[in-house]
Coordinates of C-alpha atoms and ligand atoms in Angstrom, one line a residue:
X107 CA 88.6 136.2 98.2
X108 CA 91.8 134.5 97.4
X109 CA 92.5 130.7 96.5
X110 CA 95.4 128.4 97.2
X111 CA 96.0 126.7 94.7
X112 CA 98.4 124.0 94.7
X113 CA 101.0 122.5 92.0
X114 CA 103.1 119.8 92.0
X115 CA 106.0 118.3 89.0
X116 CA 107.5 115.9 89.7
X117 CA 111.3 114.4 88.9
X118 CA 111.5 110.7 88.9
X119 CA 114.3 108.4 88.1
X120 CA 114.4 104.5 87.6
X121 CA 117.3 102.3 87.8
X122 CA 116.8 99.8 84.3
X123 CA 117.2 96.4 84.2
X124 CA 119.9 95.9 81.9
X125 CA 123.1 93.0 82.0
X126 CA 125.8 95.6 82.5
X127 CA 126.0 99.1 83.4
X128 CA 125.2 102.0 81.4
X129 CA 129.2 102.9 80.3
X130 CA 130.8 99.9 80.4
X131 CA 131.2 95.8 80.7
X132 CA 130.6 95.7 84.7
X133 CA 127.7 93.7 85.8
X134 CA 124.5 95.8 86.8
X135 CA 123.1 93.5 89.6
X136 CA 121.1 95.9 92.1
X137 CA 121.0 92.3 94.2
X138 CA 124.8 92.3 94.8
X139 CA 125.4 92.4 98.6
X140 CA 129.0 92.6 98.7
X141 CA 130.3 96.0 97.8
X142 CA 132.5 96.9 95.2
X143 CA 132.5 93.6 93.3
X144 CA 130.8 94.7 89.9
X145 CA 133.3 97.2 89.0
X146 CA 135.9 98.2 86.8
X147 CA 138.3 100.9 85.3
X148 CA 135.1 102.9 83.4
X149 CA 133.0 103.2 86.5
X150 CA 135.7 103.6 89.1
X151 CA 137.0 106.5 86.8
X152 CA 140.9 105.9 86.2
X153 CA 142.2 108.2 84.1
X154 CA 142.4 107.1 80.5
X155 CA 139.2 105.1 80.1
X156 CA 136.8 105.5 77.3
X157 CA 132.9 105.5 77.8
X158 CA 131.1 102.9 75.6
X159 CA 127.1 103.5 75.2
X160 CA 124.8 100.5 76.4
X161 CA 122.3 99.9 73.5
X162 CA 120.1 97.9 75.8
X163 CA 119.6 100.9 78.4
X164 CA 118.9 102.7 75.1
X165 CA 116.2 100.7 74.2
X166 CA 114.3 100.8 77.7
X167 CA 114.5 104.5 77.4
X168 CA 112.7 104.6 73.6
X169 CA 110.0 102.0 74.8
X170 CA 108.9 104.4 77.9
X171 CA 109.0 107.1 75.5
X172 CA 106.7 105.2 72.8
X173 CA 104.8 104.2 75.5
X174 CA 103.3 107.6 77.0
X175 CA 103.6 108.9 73.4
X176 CA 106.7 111.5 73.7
X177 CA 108.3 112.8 70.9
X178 CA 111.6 110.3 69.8
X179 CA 114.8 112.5 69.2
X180 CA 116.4 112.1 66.3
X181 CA 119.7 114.2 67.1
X182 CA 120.6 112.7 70.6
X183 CA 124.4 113.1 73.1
X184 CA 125.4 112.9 76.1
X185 CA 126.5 115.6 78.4
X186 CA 128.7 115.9 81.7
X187 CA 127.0 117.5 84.6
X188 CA 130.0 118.8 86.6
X189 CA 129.7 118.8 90.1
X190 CA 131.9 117.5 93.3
X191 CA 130.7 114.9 95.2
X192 CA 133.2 111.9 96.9
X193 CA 130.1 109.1 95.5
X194 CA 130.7 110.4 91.7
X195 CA 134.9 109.7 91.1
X196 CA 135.0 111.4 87.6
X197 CA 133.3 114.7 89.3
X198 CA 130.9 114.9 86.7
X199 CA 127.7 112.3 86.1
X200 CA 127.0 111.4 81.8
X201 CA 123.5 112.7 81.8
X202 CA 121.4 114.7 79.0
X203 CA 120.5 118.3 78.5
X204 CA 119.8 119.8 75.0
X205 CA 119.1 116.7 73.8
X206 CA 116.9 113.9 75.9
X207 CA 116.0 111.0 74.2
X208 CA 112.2 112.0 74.7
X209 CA 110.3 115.0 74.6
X210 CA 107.1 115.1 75.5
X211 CA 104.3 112.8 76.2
X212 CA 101.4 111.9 78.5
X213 CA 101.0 109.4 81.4
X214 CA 97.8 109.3 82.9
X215 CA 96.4 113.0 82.0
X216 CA 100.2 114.1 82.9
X217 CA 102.3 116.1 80.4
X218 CA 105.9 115.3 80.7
X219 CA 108.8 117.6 79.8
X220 CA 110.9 115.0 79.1
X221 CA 112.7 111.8 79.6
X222 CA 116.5 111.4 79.5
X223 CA 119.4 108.4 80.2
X224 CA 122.0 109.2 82.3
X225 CA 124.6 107.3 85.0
X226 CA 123.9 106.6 88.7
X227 CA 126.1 107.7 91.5
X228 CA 128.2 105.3 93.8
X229 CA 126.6 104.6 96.7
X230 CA 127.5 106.2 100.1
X231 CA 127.0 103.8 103.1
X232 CA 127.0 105.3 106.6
X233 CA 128.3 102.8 109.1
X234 CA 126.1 102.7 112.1
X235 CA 127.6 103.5 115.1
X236 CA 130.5 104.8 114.0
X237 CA 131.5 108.3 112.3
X238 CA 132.5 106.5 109.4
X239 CA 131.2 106.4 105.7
X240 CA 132.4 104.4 102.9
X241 CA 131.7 104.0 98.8
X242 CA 130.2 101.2 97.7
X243 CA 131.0 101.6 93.6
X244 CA 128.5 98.7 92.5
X245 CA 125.7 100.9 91.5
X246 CA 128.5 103.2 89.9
X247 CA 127.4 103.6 86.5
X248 CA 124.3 102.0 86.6
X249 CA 121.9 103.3 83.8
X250 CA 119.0 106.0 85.1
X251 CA 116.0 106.7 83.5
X252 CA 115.1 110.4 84.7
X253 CA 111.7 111.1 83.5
X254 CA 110.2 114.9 83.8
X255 CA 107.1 116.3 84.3
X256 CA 105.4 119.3 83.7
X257 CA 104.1 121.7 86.8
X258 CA 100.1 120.6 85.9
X259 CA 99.6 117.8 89.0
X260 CA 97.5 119.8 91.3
X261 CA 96.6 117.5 94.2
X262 CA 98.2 114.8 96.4
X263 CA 95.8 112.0 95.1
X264 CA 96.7 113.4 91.4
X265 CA 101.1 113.1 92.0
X266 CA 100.1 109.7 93.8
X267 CA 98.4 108.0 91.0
X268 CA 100.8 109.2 88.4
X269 CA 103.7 107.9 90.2
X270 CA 102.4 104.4 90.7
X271 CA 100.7 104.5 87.1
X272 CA 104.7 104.7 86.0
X273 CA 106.3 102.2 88.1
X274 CA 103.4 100.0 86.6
X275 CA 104.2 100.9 83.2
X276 CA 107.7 100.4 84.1
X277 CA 107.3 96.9 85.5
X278 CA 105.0 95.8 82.5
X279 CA 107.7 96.8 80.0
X280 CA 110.2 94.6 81.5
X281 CA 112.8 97.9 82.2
X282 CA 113.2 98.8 85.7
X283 CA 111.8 96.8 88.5
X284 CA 110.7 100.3 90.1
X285 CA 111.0 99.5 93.7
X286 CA 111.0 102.5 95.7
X287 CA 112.1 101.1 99.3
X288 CA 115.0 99.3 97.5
X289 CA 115.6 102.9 95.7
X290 CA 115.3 101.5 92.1
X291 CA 112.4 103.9 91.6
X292 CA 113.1 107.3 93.3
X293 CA 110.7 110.0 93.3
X294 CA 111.5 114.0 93.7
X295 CA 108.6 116.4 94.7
X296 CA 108.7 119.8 93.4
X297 CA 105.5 121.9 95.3
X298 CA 104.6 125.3 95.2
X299 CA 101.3 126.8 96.3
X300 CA 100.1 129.8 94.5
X301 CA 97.5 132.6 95.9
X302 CA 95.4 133.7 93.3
X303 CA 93.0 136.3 93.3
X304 CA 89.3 134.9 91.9
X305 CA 88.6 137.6 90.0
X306 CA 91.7 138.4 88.3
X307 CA 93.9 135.7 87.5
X308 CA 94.0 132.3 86.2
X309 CA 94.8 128.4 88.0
X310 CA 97.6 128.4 85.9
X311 CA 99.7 131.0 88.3
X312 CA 102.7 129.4 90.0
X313 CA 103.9 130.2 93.2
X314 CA 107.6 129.6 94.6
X315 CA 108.6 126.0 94.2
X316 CA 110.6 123.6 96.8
X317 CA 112.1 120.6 96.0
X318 CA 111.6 117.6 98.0
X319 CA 114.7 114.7 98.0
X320 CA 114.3 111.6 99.8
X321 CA 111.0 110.0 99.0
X322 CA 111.5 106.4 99.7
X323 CA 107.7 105.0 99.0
X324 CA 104.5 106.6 97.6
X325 CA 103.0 106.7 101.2
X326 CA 106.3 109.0 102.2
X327 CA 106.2 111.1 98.7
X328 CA 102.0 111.4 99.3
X329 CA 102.6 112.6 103.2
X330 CA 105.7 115.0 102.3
X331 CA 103.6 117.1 99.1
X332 CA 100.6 117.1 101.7
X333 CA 102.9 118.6 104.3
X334 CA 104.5 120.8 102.2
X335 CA 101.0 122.3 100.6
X336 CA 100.2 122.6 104.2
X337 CA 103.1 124.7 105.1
X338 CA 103.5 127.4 101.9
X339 CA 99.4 127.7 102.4
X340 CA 100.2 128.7 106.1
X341 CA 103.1 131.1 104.8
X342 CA 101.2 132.6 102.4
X343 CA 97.8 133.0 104.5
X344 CA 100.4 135.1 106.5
X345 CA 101.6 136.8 103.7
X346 CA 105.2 135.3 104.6
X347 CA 107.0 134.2 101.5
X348 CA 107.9 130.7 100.5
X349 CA 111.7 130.3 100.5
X350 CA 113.3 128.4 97.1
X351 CA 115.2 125.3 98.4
X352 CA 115.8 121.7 98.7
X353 CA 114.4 120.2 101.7
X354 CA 114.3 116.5 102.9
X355 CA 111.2 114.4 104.4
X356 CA 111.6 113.4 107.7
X357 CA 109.9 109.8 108.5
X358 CA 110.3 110.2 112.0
X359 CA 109.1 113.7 112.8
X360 CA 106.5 113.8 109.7
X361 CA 107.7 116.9 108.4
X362 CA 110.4 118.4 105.6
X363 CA 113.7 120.0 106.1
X364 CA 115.8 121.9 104.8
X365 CA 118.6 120.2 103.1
X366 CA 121.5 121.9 100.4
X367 CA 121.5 125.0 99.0
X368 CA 120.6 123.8 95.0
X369 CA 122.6 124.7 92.2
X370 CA 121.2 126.4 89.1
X371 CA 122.3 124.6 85.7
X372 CA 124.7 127.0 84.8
X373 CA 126.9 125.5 88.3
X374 CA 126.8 122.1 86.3
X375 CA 128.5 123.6 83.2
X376 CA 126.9 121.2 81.2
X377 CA 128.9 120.2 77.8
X378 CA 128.7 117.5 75.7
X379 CA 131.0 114.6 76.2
X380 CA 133.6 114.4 73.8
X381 CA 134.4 111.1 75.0
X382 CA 131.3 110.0 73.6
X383 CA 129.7 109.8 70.0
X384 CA 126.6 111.6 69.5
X385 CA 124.0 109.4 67.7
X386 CA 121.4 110.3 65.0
X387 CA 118.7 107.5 66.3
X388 CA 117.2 107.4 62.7
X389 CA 120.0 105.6 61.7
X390 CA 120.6 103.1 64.1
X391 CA 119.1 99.6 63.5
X392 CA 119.0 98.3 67.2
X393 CA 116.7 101.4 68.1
X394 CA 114.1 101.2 64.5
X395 CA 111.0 102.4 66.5
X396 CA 108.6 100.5 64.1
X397 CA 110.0 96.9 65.9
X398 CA 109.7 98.6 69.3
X399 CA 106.4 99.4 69.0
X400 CA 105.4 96.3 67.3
X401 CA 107.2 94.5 70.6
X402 CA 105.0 96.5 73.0
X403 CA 102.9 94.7 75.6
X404 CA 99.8 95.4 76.3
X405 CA 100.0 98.6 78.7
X406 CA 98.9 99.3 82.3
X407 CA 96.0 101.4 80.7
X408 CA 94.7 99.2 78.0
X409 CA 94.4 95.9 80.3
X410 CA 92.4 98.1 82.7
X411 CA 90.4 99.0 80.1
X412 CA 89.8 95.7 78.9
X413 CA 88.7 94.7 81.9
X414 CA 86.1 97.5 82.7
X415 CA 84.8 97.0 79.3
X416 CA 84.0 93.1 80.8
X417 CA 81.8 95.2 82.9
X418 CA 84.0 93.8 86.3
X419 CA 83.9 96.1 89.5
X420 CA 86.8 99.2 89.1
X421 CA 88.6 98.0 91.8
X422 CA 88.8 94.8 90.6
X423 CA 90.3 95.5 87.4
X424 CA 92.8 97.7 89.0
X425 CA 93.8 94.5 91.1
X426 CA 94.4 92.5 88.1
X427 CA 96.0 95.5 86.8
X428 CA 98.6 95.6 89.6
X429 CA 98.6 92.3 90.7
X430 CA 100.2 90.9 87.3
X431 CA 99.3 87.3 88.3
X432 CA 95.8 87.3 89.6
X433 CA 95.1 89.5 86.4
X434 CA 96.6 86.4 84.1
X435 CA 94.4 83.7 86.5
X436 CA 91.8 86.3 85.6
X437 CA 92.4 85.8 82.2
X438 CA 92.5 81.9 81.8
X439 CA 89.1 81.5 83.9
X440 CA 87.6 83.8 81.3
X441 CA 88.6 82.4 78.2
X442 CA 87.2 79.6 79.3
X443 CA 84.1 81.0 80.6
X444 CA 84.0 83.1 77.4
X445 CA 83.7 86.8 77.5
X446 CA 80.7 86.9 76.4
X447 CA 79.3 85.2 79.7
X448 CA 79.0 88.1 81.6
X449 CA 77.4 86.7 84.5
X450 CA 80.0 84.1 84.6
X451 CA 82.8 86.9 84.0
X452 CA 81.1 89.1 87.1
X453 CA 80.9 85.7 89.9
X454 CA 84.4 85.1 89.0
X455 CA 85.9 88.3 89.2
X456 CA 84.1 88.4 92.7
X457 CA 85.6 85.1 93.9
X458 CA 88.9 86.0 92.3
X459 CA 89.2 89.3 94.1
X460 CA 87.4 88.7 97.3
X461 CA 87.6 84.9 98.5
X462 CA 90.5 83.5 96.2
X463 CA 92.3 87.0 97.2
X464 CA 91.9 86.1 100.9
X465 CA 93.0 82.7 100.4
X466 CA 96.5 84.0 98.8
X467 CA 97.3 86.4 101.6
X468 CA 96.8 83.7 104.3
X469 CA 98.9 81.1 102.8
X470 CA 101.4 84.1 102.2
X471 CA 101.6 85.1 105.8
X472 CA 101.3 81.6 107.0
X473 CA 104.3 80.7 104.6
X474 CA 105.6 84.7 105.5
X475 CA 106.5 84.3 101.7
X476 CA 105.3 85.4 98.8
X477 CA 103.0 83.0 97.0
X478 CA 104.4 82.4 93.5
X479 CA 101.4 80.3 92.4
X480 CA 97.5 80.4 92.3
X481 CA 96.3 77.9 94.8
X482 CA 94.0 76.8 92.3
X483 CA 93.7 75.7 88.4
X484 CA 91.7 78.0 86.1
X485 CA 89.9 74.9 85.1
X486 CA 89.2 74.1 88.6
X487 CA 88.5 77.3 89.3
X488 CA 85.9 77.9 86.0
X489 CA 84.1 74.2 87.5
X490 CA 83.0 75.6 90.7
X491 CA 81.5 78.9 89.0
X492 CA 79.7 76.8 86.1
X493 CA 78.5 74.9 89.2
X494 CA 76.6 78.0 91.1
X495 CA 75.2 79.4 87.9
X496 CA 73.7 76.2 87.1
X497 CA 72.5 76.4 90.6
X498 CA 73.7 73.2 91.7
X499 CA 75.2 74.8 94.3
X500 CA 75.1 77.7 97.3
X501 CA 77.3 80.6 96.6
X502 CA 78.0 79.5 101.0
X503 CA 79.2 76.3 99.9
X504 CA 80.5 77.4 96.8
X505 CA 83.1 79.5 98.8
X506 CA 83.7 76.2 101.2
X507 CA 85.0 74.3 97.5
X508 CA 86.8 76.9 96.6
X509 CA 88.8 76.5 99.8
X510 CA 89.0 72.8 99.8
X511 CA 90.5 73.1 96.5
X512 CA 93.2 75.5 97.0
X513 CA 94.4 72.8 99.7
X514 CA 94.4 70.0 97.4
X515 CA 90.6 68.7 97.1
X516 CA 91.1 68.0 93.3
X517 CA 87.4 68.1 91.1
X518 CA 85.3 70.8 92.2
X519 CA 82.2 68.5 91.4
X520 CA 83.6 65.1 92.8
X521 CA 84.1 67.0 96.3
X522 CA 80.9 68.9 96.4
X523 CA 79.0 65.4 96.1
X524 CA 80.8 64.0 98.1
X525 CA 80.3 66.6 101.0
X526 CA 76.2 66.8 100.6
X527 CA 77.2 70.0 99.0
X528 CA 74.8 69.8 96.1
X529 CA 71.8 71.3 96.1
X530 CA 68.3 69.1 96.4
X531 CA 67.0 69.8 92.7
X532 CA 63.9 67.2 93.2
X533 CA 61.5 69.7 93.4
X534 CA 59.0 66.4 94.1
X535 CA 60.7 66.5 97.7
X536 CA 60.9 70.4 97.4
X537 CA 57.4 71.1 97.3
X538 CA 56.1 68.2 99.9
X539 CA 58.2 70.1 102.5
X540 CA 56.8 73.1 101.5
X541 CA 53.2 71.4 101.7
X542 CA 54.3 70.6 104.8
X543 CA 55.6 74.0 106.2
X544 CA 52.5 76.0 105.2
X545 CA 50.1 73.5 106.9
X546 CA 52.1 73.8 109.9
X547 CA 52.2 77.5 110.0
X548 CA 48.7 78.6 109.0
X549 CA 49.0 81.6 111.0
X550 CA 52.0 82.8 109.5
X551 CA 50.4 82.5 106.1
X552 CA 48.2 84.7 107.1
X553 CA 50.3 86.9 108.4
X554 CA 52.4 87.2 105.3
X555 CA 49.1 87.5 102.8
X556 CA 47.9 90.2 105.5
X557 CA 51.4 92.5 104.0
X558 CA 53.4 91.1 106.6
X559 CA 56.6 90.6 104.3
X560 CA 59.3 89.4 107.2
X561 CA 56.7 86.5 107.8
X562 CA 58.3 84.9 104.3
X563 CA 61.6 85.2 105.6
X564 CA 60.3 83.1 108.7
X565 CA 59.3 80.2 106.7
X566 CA 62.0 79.9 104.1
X567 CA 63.8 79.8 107.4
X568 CA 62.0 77.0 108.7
X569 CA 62.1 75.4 104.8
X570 CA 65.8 75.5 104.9
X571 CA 66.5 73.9 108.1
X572 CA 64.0 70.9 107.2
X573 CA 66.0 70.6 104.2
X574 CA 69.3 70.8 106.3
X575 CA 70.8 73.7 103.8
X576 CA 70.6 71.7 100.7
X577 CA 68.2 74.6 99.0
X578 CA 68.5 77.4 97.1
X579 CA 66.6 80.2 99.8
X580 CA 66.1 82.5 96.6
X581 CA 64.4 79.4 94.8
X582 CA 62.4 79.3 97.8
X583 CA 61.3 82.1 99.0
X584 CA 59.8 82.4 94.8
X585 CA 58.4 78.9 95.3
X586 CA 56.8 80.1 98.7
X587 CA 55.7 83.4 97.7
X588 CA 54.1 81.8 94.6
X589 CA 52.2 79.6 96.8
X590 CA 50.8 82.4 99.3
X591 CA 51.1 85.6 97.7
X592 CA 49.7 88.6 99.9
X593 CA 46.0 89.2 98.7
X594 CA 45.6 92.7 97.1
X595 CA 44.0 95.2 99.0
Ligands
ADP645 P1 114.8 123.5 88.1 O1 115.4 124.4 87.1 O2 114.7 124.1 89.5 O3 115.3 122.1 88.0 P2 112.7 122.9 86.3 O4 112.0 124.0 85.5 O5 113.7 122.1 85.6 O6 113.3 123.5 87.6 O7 111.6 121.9 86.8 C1 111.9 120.9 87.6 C2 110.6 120.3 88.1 O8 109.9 121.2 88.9 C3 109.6 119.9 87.0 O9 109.0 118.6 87.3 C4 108.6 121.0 87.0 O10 107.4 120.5 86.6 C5 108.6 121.3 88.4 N1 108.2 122.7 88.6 C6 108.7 123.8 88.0 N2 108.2 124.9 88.5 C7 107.3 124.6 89.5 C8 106.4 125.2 90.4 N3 106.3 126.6 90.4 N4 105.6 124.5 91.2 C9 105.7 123.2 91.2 N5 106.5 122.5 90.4 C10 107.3 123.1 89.5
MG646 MG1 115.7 120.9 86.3

């Protein structure tokens, strides 16, 4: 018996956020709509113009690395990758090759190989309708985080998860905004499915590897490795051999093609730049990494921790996680619920994720905008749970303040009295209705005390319409069931 085992590594670059490019004093403003306007001698390449490192792109680089815990070079250059292409006008990109900036490291049970600073490419644009293309030289020279993995992601799910887990981390340092369909975050797929024999060898076998280009969101990246496992598992099943090569996804057709033949590194005929100075980190004020790290926000990872150790659902944490905003919300309403209310914590994280959640996403595709701000204030918001664990109020109605306050309602309290919302707490009036309800019903008592449990249900029913909703039905049904329990056989 044989087993296909798949592996996936994957090569991801991420356009930082800096003021200017990576080489020189042009503006770095991925918002930029008219082409060629941040530009300049550097990245348009005229002959006779000197590369100048940007400290800031740098820095974004050493905080990723501290980050996943990679090793910080000491010794670090840059290096020309030669290659001919009309989007890159000095025919070689400033990239790294002996020695990245990072080595190392781990991103959500990923090793990494490494993670380097290099230079974008122009950008091509293909006019539609016509034969044409033009260079648009605004993202020429843009600073690129490339970061490395090692082959050890062996499912879909697995490549998934890492890639979003590093735009967040991205995004929550403040370097790259990460977003794949505007191409700040681009994701390379390298898959290889290897057939190993049970008995004699190990998972750790790697077959022949392709290299997927072209993965413009995690949906196309997820669909593409799927396809592609799908594919060398066929091949091999009919003991065809898997092909080396670079192959594009096709959106369209759902399946990869092939694209260029790729060159090996000794084509780029990598040497350092002598245009450049090579840096010994150590030595460098701006990057000391004992300030970096003492500058680090809390991490994707830790605030999800924190909040599963609140003891919230998974999947809400991982909302608050992503969602940066309804995790701070999150935060306020539990500060001033305390932590340590953990019932309080629990109702809040379900209103937050399920109702408040809904509210959001209607006024956002009402507005078909994005909602900058929480409909509601934490202290509003804290009011209205304090309110149902004191039991003054349905969980039903509850939801119905919650609404009418994220439209402008103002105290929680104020408007649940004044909408008959409160429950009846005279437990005087309570228990005549209840007097009243069992005399009525004698033969449902019996029912009930004969083991007939659904006949309880029928007369907290009947309770809570007398009382026109105003009741707690848990409080009832106990105050019912204490009145008539079922006689024990
Ligand atoms: P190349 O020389 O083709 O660029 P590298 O060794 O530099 O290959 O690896 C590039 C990427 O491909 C890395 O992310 C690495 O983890 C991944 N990779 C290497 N070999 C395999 C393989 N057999 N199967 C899947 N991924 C692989
Ligand atoms: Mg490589």
């Amino acid at each position: 018996m044989s087993d296909y085992v798949p592996t996936i590594g994957l090569e991801i670059h991420a356009e930082l956020k800096t003021r200017t490019k990576m080489f020189c004093g042009s503006k770095n403003d991925p918002d930029e709509t008219r082409p060629n306007v941040n530009v300049c001698p550097v990245c348009l390449a005229h002959p006779g113009t000197l590369p100048v490192i940007n400290r800031e792109a740098v820095k974004h680089v050493l905080k990723v690395g501290l980050a996943v815990g990679g090793k910080i070079a000491d010794y670090t250059e840059f290096d020309r990758k030669n290659y001919f292409y009309p989007d890159l006008p000095k025919g070689y990109q400033l990239s790294q090759y002996e020695y990245p900036l990072v080595s190392g490291g781990e991103l959500g049970g990923v090793a990494l190989t490494r993670i380097h600073l290099e230079e974008d490419t122009a950008s091509s644009v293909h006019e539609e309708g016509t034969n044409t293309t033009t260079i648009d030289f605004n993202r020429s020279g843009v600073p690129l985080m490339e970061l490395v993995t090692e082959p050890v992601i062996h499912s879909v799910e697995e490549a998934g998860n890492f890639a979003r887990e590093l735009q967040l981390l991205l995004r929550y340092l403040g370097v790259s905004d990460a977003n794949m369909e505007k191409g700040e975050m681009r994701v390379e797929a390298n898959v290889s499915v290897a057939k190993i024999n049970k008995k004699q060898e190990t998972r750790n076998k790697l077959g022949t590897k392709v290299e997927i280009k072209n993965l413009n969101s995690f949906k196309a990246m997820e669909r593409a490795v799927a396809h592609e496992i799908k594919r060398q598992t066929k091949r091999l099943e009919r003991n065809e051999k898997v092909i080396q090569e670079t192959l594009g996804w096709d959106e369209g057709k759902q399946a990869t093609f092939p694209q260029r033949v790729k060159e090996g590194s000794a084509d780029y005929r990598y040497f350092p730049d002598p245009d450049l100075p090579s840096l010994m980190l150590s030595e460098i004020p701006d990057f000391a990494l004992e300030e970096l790290r003492r500058a680090m926000p809390e991490l994707p990872w830790e605030r999800r921790q924190r909040y599963i150790s609140l003891g919230i659902k998974s999947e809400d944490a991982e909302l608050y996680v992503r969602e940066r905003k309804l995790g701070a919300f999150f935060d306020e309403v539990v500060a001033l619920l305390g932590s340590g209310n953990s019932k309080g914590v629990l109702l809040a994280s379900n209103y937050i994720a399920n109702d408040l959640v809904k509210i959001i996403r209607d006024i956002e595709q009402r507005d078909s905008g994005y909602q900058s701000e929480i409909p509601i204030s934490a202290r509003n918001f804290k009011a209205i749970i304090d309110m149902q664990l004191e039991g003054k109020i349905l969980s039903r109605s509850a939801k119905n303040v919650l609404l009418a306050c994220t439209k402008g309602a103002g105290d929680p309290l104020i408007y649940a009295e004044g909408n008959s919302l409160l429950l009846n707490e005279d437990s005087g009036s309570l228990s005549a209705t209840i007097d009243q309800i069992l005399e009525r019903n004698s033969s449902v008592v019996a029912d009930y005390k004969s083991g007939k449990a659904a006949a309880l249900e029928f007369l907290v029913g009947l309770a809570m319409k007398e009382l026109r909703g105003a009741a707690d039905p848990i409080k009832l049904r106990q105050l019912l069931d204490s009145r008539i329990k079922p006689e024990k056989s």
